[in-house]
mmCIF file of C-alpha atoms and ligand atoms in Angstrom:
data_model
loop_
_atom_site.group_PDB
_atom_site.id
_atom_site.type_symbol
_atom_site.label_atom_id
_atom_site.label_comp_id
_atom_site.label_asym_id
_atom_site.label_seq_id
_atom_site.Cartn_x
_atom_site.Cartn_y
_atom_site.Cartn_z
ATOM 1 C CA UNK A 16 177.141 -22.112 147.744
ATOM 2 C CA UNK A 17 173.929 -20.288 146.775
ATOM 3 C CA UNK A 18 173.114 -17.051 148.586
ATOM 4 C CA UNK A 19 170.145 -18.678 150.324
ATOM 5 C CA UNK A 20 172.291 -21.527 151.632
ATOM 6 C CA UNK A 21 175.013 -19.142 152.771
ATOM 7 C CA UNK A 22 172.697 -17.367 155.213
ATOM 8 C CA UNK A 23 170.544 -20.387 156.085
ATOM 9 C CA UNK A 24 170.093 -21.157 159.808
ATOM 10 C CA UNK A 25 167.842 -24.218 159.515
ATOM 11 C CA UNK A 26 168.589 -26.732 162.275
ATOM 12 C CA UNK A 27 170.262 -24.067 164.446
ATOM 13 C CA UNK A 28 168.929 -22.685 167.707
ATOM 14 C CA UNK A 29 169.545 -19.116 168.819
ATOM 15 C CA UNK A 30 169.205 -17.589 172.277
ATOM 16 C CA UNK A 31 168.387 -13.871 172.088
ATOM 17 C CA UNK A 32 168.458 -11.742 175.260
ATOM 18 C CA UNK A 33 166.219 -8.687 175.561
ATOM 19 C CA UNK A 34 164.115 -10.218 172.789
ATOM 20 C CA UNK A 35 160.883 -8.484 173.810
ATOM 21 C CA UNK A 36 161.535 -5.114 172.196
ATOM 22 C CA UNK A 37 163.501 -3.018 169.727
ATOM 23 C CA UNK A 38 166.651 -4.483 168.260
ATOM 24 C CA UNK A 39 166.207 -7.792 170.141
ATOM 25 C CA UNK A 40 162.837 -8.252 168.488
ATOM 26 C CA UNK A 41 164.346 -7.491 165.080
ATOM 27 C CA UNK A 42 167.218 -9.920 165.646
ATOM 28 C CA UNK A 43 164.695 -12.609 166.634
ATOM 29 C CA UNK A 44 162.666 -12.047 163.445
ATOM 30 C CA UNK A 45 165.783 -12.097 161.278
ATOM 31 C CA UNK A 46 167.147 -15.336 162.727
ATOM 32 C CA UNK A 47 163.705 -16.961 162.620
ATOM 33 C CA UNK A 48 163.163 -16.012 158.980
ATOM 34 C CA UNK A 49 166.538 -17.585 158.192
ATOM 35 C CA UNK A 50 165.285 -20.869 159.709
ATOM 36 C CA UNK A 51 166.520 -20.843 163.321
ATOM 37 C CA UNK A 52 164.653 -22.124 166.373
ATOM 38 C CA UNK A 53 164.525 -19.454 169.053
ATOM 39 C CA UNK A 54 164.920 -19.220 172.797
ATOM 40 C CA UNK A 55 163.619 -15.740 173.595
ATOM 41 C CA UNK A 56 164.847 -14.510 176.973
ATOM 42 C CA UNK A 57 164.230 -11.405 179.085
ATOM 43 C CA UNK A 58 162.676 -10.246 182.353
ATOM 44 C CA UNK A 59 159.213 -9.347 180.977
ATOM 45 C CA UNK A 60 157.523 -12.489 179.665
ATOM 46 C CA UNK A 61 154.563 -10.538 178.280
ATOM 47 C CA UNK A 62 156.934 -8.637 175.946
ATOM 48 C CA UNK A 63 158.467 -11.924 174.820
ATOM 49 C CA UNK A 64 154.955 -13.203 174.055
ATOM 50 C CA UNK A 65 154.546 -10.200 171.724
ATOM 51 C CA UNK A 66 157.715 -11.153 169.857
ATOM 52 C CA UNK A 67 156.641 -14.788 169.699
ATOM 53 C CA UNK A 68 153.244 -13.825 168.285
ATOM 54 C CA UNK A 69 155.014 -12.102 165.363
ATOM 55 C CA UNK A 70 156.788 -15.348 164.453
ATOM 56 C CA UNK A 71 154.032 -17.734 163.527
ATOM 57 C CA UNK A 72 154.332 -18.374 159.825
ATOM 58 C CA UNK A 73 156.996 -21.071 159.945
ATOM 59 C CA UNK A 74 157.423 -24.428 161.635
ATOM 60 C CA UNK A 75 160.384 -23.789 163.937
ATOM 61 C CA UNK A 76 160.241 -24.012 167.694
ATOM 62 C CA UNK A 77 160.059 -20.664 169.553
ATOM 63 C CA UNK A 78 160.078 -20.738 173.372
ATOM 64 C CA UNK A 79 160.125 -18.075 176.067
ATOM 65 C CA UNK A 80 162.425 -18.015 179.085
ATOM 66 C CA UNK A 81 162.718 -15.732 182.074
ATOM 67 C CA UNK A 82 166.156 -14.110 182.357
ATOM 68 C CA UNK A 83 167.755 -11.253 184.240
ATOM 69 C CA UNK A 84 171.300 -10.948 182.867
ATOM 70 C CA UNK A 85 172.477 -9.167 186.029
ATOM 71 C CA UNK A 86 171.769 -12.266 188.177
ATOM 72 C CA UNK A 87 174.025 -15.311 187.886
ATOM 73 C CA UNK A 88 171.330 -17.583 189.347
ATOM 74 C CA UNK A 89 168.873 -16.377 186.756
ATOM 75 C CA UNK A 90 171.428 -17.028 183.993
ATOM 76 C CA UNK A 91 172.191 -20.578 185.110
ATOM 77 C CA UNK A 92 168.500 -21.409 185.738
ATOM 78 C CA UNK A 93 167.607 -20.035 182.308
ATOM 79 C CA UNK A 94 170.223 -22.194 180.584
ATOM 80 C CA UNK A 95 169.057 -25.273 182.496
ATOM 81 C CA UNK A 96 165.488 -24.642 181.291
ATOM 82 C CA UNK A 97 166.603 -23.985 177.710
ATOM 83 C CA UNK A 98 168.683 -27.180 177.688
ATOM 84 C CA UNK A 99 165.548 -29.150 178.651
ATOM 85 C CA UNK A 100 163.818 -27.870 175.513
ATOM 86 C CA UNK A 101 166.582 -27.582 172.931
ATOM 87 C CA UNK A 102 169.391 -30.068 172.216
ATOM 88 C CA UNK A 103 171.853 -27.208 171.809
ATOM 89 C CA UNK A 104 172.070 -23.440 171.602
ATOM 90 C CA UNK A 105 174.273 -22.720 168.605
ATOM 91 C CA UNK A 106 173.967 -18.929 168.470
ATOM 92 C CA UNK A 107 174.024 -16.677 171.528
ATOM 93 C CA UNK A 108 172.955 -13.067 170.992
ATOM 94 C CA UNK A 109 173.878 -10.737 173.862
ATOM 95 C CA UNK A 110 171.446 -7.949 173.045
ATOM 96 C CA UNK A 111 169.953 -6.903 176.423
ATOM 97 C CA UNK A 112 171.158 -3.471 177.398
ATOM 98 C CA UNK A 113 170.234 -0.223 179.129
ATOM 99 C CA UNK A 114 171.496 3.263 179.837
ATOM 100 C CA UNK A 115 171.324 5.796 182.628
ATOM 101 C CA UNK A 116 172.249 9.196 181.262
ATOM 102 C CA UNK A 117 174.258 11.834 183.101
ATOM 103 C CA UNK A 118 177.809 13.174 183.159
ATOM 104 C CA UNK A 119 180.394 11.088 184.960
ATOM 105 C CA UNK A 120 180.841 13.650 187.763
ATOM 106 C CA UNK A 121 177.136 13.400 188.589
ATOM 107 C CA UNK A 122 176.576 9.662 188.160
ATOM 108 C CA UNK A 123 175.930 7.643 191.321
ATOM 109 C CA UNK A 124 177.413 4.267 192.194
ATOM 110 C CA UNK A 125 174.061 2.587 191.529
ATOM 111 C CA UNK A 126 174.012 4.009 187.970
ATOM 112 C CA UNK A 127 177.444 2.538 187.372
ATOM 113 C CA UNK A 128 176.501 -0.865 188.796
ATOM 114 C CA UNK A 129 173.217 -1.114 186.897
ATOM 115 C CA UNK A 130 174.626 -0.199 183.496
ATOM 116 C CA UNK A 131 177.875 -2.145 183.763
ATOM 117 C CA UNK A 132 176.154 -5.216 185.215
ATOM 118 C CA UNK A 133 173.598 -5.259 182.397
ATOM 119 C CA UNK A 134 175.720 -4.288 179.400
ATOM 120 C CA UNK A 135 179.060 -5.862 180.260
ATOM 121 C CA UNK A 136 179.016 -8.262 183.170
ATOM 122 C CA UNK A 137 175.779 -9.879 181.903
ATOM 123 C CA UNK A 138 177.158 -10.779 178.447
ATOM 124 C CA UNK A 139 180.367 -12.076 180.059
ATOM 125 C CA UNK A 140 178.528 -14.268 182.587
ATOM 126 C CA UNK A 141 175.965 -15.587 180.092
ATOM 127 C CA UNK A 142 178.651 -16.341 177.495
ATOM 128 C CA UNK A 143 180.720 -18.160 180.100
ATOM 129 C CA UNK A 144 177.777 -20.314 181.304
ATOM 130 C CA UNK A 145 176.702 -20.926 177.689
ATOM 131 C CA UNK A 146 180.205 -22.134 176.742
ATOM 132 C CA UNK A 147 180.408 -24.324 179.855
ATOM 133 C CA UNK A 148 177.075 -25.998 179.102
ATOM 134 C CA UNK A 149 178.119 -26.638 175.497
ATOM 135 C CA UNK A 150 181.460 -28.114 176.507
ATOM 136 C CA UNK A 151 179.764 -30.372 179.094
ATOM 137 C CA UNK A 152 177.796 -31.840 176.180
ATOM 138 C CA UNK A 153 180.992 -32.058 174.124
ATOM 139 C CA UNK A 154 179.671 -29.443 171.722
ATOM 140 C CA UNK A 155 182.330 -27.369 170.045
ATOM 141 C CA UNK A 156 181.471 -24.737 167.416
ATOM 142 C CA UNK A 157 179.041 -21.929 168.067
ATOM 143 C CA UNK A 158 178.534 -18.237 167.487
ATOM 144 C CA UNK A 159 178.283 -15.297 169.862
ATOM 145 C CA UNK A 160 176.889 -12.029 168.564
ATOM 146 C CA UNK A 161 177.211 -9.059 170.918
ATOM 147 C CA UNK A 162 175.185 -5.911 170.408
ATOM 148 C CA UNK A 163 177.643 -3.133 171.142
ATOM 149 C CA UNK A 164 177.348 0.487 169.946
ATOM 150 C CA UNK A 165 179.260 3.238 168.169
ATOM 151 C CA UNK A 166 179.557 4.806 171.629
ATOM 152 C CA UNK A 167 182.068 2.010 172.208
ATOM 153 C CA UNK A 168 184.254 3.671 169.549
ATOM 154 C CA UNK A 169 183.767 7.373 170.318
ATOM 155 C CA UNK A 170 182.869 9.268 173.504
ATOM 156 C CA UNK A 171 179.402 10.748 173.922
ATOM 157 C CA UNK A 172 178.659 13.644 176.289
ATOM 158 C CA UNK A 173 176.178 12.764 179.024
ATOM 159 C CA UNK A 174 176.089 9.030 178.284
ATOM 160 C CA UNK A 175 179.426 8.062 179.768
ATOM 161 C CA UNK A 176 178.743 4.902 181.713
ATOM 162 C CA UNK A 177 176.902 3.452 178.726
ATOM 163 C CA UNK A 178 179.738 4.375 176.351
ATOM 164 C CA UNK A 179 182.296 2.869 178.720
ATOM 165 C CA UNK A 180 180.245 -0.334 179.013
ATOM 166 C CA UNK A 181 180.031 -0.639 175.211
ATOM 167 C CA UNK A 182 183.752 0.083 174.719
ATOM 168 C CA UNK A 183 184.450 -2.725 177.154
ATOM 169 C CA UNK A 184 181.900 -5.031 175.462
ATOM 170 C CA UNK A 185 183.607 -4.361 172.135
ATOM 171 C CA UNK A 186 186.963 -5.285 173.612
ATOM 172 C CA UNK A 187 185.497 -8.308 175.379
ATOM 173 C CA UNK A 188 184.327 -9.446 171.940
ATOM 174 C CA UNK A 189 187.938 -9.428 170.706
ATOM 175 C CA UNK A 190 189.230 -11.029 173.894
ATOM 176 C CA UNK A 191 186.682 -13.887 173.765
ATOM 177 C CA UNK A 192 187.324 -14.359 170.046
ATOM 178 C CA UNK A 193 190.990 -14.857 170.814
ATOM 179 C CA UNK A 194 190.511 -17.187 173.769
ATOM 180 C CA UNK A 195 187.572 -19.260 172.478
ATOM 181 C CA UNK A 196 188.748 -19.882 168.918
ATOM 182 C CA UNK A 197 190.161 -23.153 170.228
ATOM 183 C CA UNK A 198 186.559 -24.298 170.837
ATOM 184 C CA UNK A 199 185.641 -23.133 167.325
ATOM 185 C CA UNK A 200 183.385 -20.450 168.821
ATOM 186 C CA UNK A 201 183.243 -17.280 166.724
ATOM 187 C CA UNK A 202 182.647 -14.060 168.656
ATOM 188 C CA UNK A 203 181.659 -10.874 166.822
ATOM 189 C CA UNK A 204 179.693 -7.706 167.490
ATOM 190 C CA UNK A 205 177.552 -5.223 165.682
ATOM 191 C CA UNK A 206 178.042 -1.571 166.625
ATOM 192 C CA UNK A 207 174.833 0.212 165.640
ATOM 193 C CA UNK A 208 174.489 3.956 165.398
ATOM 194 C CA UNK A 209 171.031 5.436 166.013
ATOM 195 C CA UNK A 210 167.990 3.199 165.432
ATOM 196 C CA UNK A 211 164.679 4.341 166.894
ATOM 197 C CA UNK A 212 163.690 2.105 169.858
ATOM 198 C CA UNK A 213 162.436 2.505 173.453
ATOM 199 C CA UNK A 214 166.033 3.161 174.485
ATOM 200 C CA UNK A 215 166.403 6.418 172.552
ATOM 201 C CA UNK A 216 162.997 7.598 171.256
ATOM 202 C CA UNK A 217 162.927 10.381 173.883
ATOM 203 C CA UNK A 218 166.285 11.645 172.624
ATOM 204 C CA UNK A 219 165.308 11.303 168.938
ATOM 205 C CA UNK A 220 162.123 13.314 169.630
ATOM 206 C CA UNK A 221 164.025 16.057 171.470
ATOM 207 C CA UNK A 222 165.627 19.209 170.033
ATOM 208 C CA UNK A 223 169.048 17.567 170.516
ATOM 209 C CA UNK A 224 168.262 15.115 167.735
ATOM 210 C CA UNK A 225 168.531 17.455 164.722
ATOM 211 C CA UNK A 226 172.167 18.542 165.234
ATOM 212 C CA UNK A 227 173.080 14.890 165.765
ATOM 213 C CA UNK A 228 171.335 13.756 162.556
ATOM 214 C CA UNK A 229 173.232 16.479 160.634
ATOM 215 C CA UNK A 230 176.478 14.801 161.699
ATOM 216 C CA UNK A 231 175.361 11.475 160.168
ATOM 217 C CA UNK A 232 176.582 11.347 156.523
ATOM 218 C CA UNK A 233 173.382 9.520 155.441
ATOM 219 C CA UNK A 234 171.352 12.231 157.298
ATOM 220 C CA UNK A 235 168.888 9.913 159.072
ATOM 221 C CA UNK A 236 168.670 7.349 161.858
ATOM 222 C CA UNK A 237 168.770 3.719 160.766
ATOM 223 C CA UNK A 238 165.634 1.770 159.967
ATOM 224 C CA UNK A 239 165.657 -1.253 162.242
ATOM 225 C CA UNK A 240 165.300 -3.640 159.266
ATOM 226 C CA UNK A 241 168.678 -2.357 158.033
ATOM 227 C CA UNK A 242 170.259 -4.485 160.753
ATOM 228 C CA UNK A 243 169.108 -7.729 159.105
ATOM 229 C CA UNK A 244 172.050 -8.093 156.718
ATOM 230 C CA UNK A 245 174.770 -7.430 159.307
ATOM 231 C CA UNK A 246 173.082 -9.774 161.816
ATOM 232 C CA UNK A 247 172.804 -12.611 159.312
ATOM 233 C CA UNK A 248 176.365 -12.165 158.092
ATOM 234 C CA UNK A 249 177.738 -12.631 161.603
ATOM 235 C CA UNK A 250 175.290 -15.333 162.740
ATOM 236 C CA UNK A 251 175.481 -17.620 159.698
ATOM 237 C CA UNK A 252 178.146 -19.500 157.770
ATOM 238 C CA UNK A 253 178.420 -16.467 155.507
ATOM 239 C CA UNK A 254 180.723 -15.117 158.237
ATOM 240 C CA UNK A 255 182.543 -18.393 158.884
ATOM 241 C CA UNK A 256 186.013 -16.754 158.734
ATOM 242 C CA UNK A 257 184.991 -13.776 160.869
ATOM 243 C CA UNK A 258 185.803 -13.658 164.556
ATOM 244 C CA UNK A 259 186.738 -10.690 166.728
ATOM 245 C CA UNK A 260 185.102 -8.371 164.182
ATOM 246 C CA UNK A 261 183.092 -5.291 165.101
ATOM 247 C CA UNK A 262 180.627 -4.458 162.332
ATOM 248 C CA UNK A 263 179.694 -0.769 162.440
ATOM 249 C CA UNK A 264 176.149 -0.041 161.149
ATOM 250 C CA UNK A 265 175.727 3.700 161.560
ATOM 251 C CA UNK A 266 175.027 5.533 158.280
ATOM 252 C CA UNK A 267 178.630 6.757 158.385
ATOM 253 C CA UNK A 268 178.265 8.488 161.770
ATOM 254 C CA UNK A 269 181.750 7.487 162.942
ATOM 255 C CA UNK A 270 183.398 8.818 159.775
ATOM 256 C CA UNK A 271 181.729 12.243 159.929
ATOM 257 C CA UNK A 272 183.652 15.201 158.524
ATOM 258 C CA UNK A 273 186.074 16.833 160.946
HETATM 259 P P1 NAI B 17 165.260 -1.595 174.227
HETATM 260 O O1 NAI B 17 165.205 -0.850 175.512
HETATM 261 O O2 NAI B 17 164.042 -1.718 173.402
HETATM 262 O O3 NAI B 17 165.848 -3.068 174.441
HETATM 263 C C1 NAI B 17 166.645 -3.467 175.518
HETATM 264 C C2 NAI B 17 166.128 -4.801 175.991
HETATM 265 O O4 NAI B 17 167.011 -5.319 176.992
HETATM 266 C C3 NAI B 17 164.727 -4.669 176.620
HETATM 267 O O5 NAI B 17 163.880 -5.661 176.070
HETATM 268 C C4 NAI B 17 164.987 -4.914 178.090
HETATM 269 O O6 NAI B 17 163.897 -5.501 178.741
HETATM 270 C C5 NAI B 17 166.196 -5.846 178.027
HETATM 271 N N1 NAI B 17 166.938 -5.842 179.291
HETATM 272 C C6 NAI B 17 167.426 -4.759 179.940
HETATM 273 N N2 NAI B 17 167.991 -5.163 181.092
HETATM 274 C C7 NAI B 17 167.874 -6.508 181.152
HETATM 275 C C8 NAI B 17 168.270 -7.494 182.107
HETATM 276 N N3 NAI B 17 168.879 -7.164 183.254
HETATM 277 N N4 NAI B 17 168.027 -8.789 181.824
HETATM 278 C C9 NAI B 17 167.384 -9.132 180.685
HETATM 279 N N5 NAI B 17 166.961 -8.254 179.757
HETATM 280 C C10 NAI B 17 167.204 -6.945 180.009
HETATM 281 O O7 NAI B 17 166.422 -0.895 173.408
HETATM 282 P P2 NAI B 17 167.194 -1.342 172.081
HETATM 283 O O8 NAI B 17 167.565 -0.101 171.414
HETATM 284 O O9 NAI B 17 166.448 -2.379 171.345
HETATM 285 O O10 NAI B 17 168.520 -1.983 172.686
HETATM 286 C C11 NAI B 17 168.983 -3.293 172.386
HETATM 287 C C12 NAI B 17 170.493 -3.283 172.377
HETATM 288 O O11 NAI B 17 170.945 -2.466 171.301
HETATM 289 C C13 NAI B 17 171.108 -2.693 173.656
HETATM 290 O O12 NAI B 17 172.234 -3.441 174.027
HETATM 291 C C14 NAI B 17 171.522 -1.302 173.202
HETATM 292 O O13 NAI B 17 172.579 -0.807 173.967
HETATM 293 C C15 NAI B 17 171.930 -1.578 171.774
HETATM 294 N N6 NAI B 17 171.995 -0.419 170.904
HETATM 295 C C16 NAI B 17 170.859 0.278 170.542
HETATM 296 C C17 NAI B 17 170.971 1.337 169.682
HETATM 297 C C18 NAI B 17 169.779 2.089 169.217
HETATM 298 O O14 NAI B 17 169.948 3.055 168.468
HETATM 299 N N7 NAI B 17 168.579 1.724 169.576
HETATM 300 C C19 NAI B 17 172.257 1.781 169.162
HETATM 301 C C20 NAI B 17 173.382 0.989 169.587
HETATM 302 C C21 NAI B 17 173.231 -0.070 170.413
#
């Protein structure tokens, strides 16, 4: 197979959550440029419009859908709407995420609920509804790509609930891979290190950033376009024998010198 064919997503449709900003926007561009139709989903439709307006040089279908991943009704309504527009959703990208910083002794119950419901429960519920709607239409095959984090692999002071949610998302990736292989659904995750987005620009602009960057072997945060290759590998047939894999994209941060 030629390289172009290997990563080609023509004829596929991808649902990307949190597609209105940062990494979700980059994932949308990457999948679109590889030929996929897109269902862009998030709470803020105006942000999704921005993403859509960046994707106008090809002929695929790009549609916008309202979605709050913390609400089961919103998830099921969103899938109903998407299924009216697209014959199938072949690739589900669980990208939406958030953090509330603070040490675990100071965090409040609401912090816990908000972060866990968005980063962990949301991907579980959406994946479950997505699988159900595919099986109802007798559609096997499919790809789930979860956006986890290197904080799922190593603890991070002051960002505990987030790190816990990502550790659990990473393990959920393996668990779903194991249980859903029988439907020929591949489930993988990327675990990015630091990429400048709305989520962390305050931190990257603070004095805490420099010591952190010194611990990254490549000595810089990632450029968001450096996620394209890993995303395409996991979303396309190039990764057809990969399931339950966690692809770390972190400039070597996790293998820093002890
Ligand atoms: P971001 O804040 O730009 O993107 C998060 C997106 O999720 C936003 O568009 C937001 O509206 C959406 N979202 C949040 N709660 C939602 C909900 N309840 N329902 C629907 N959408 C919701 O930040 P970024 O960095 O692009 O984050 C994307 C993903 O990448 C997150 O899962 C984050 O944890 C992960 N990540 C980011 C890293 C980074 O360095 N920026 C590093 C590792 C992981």
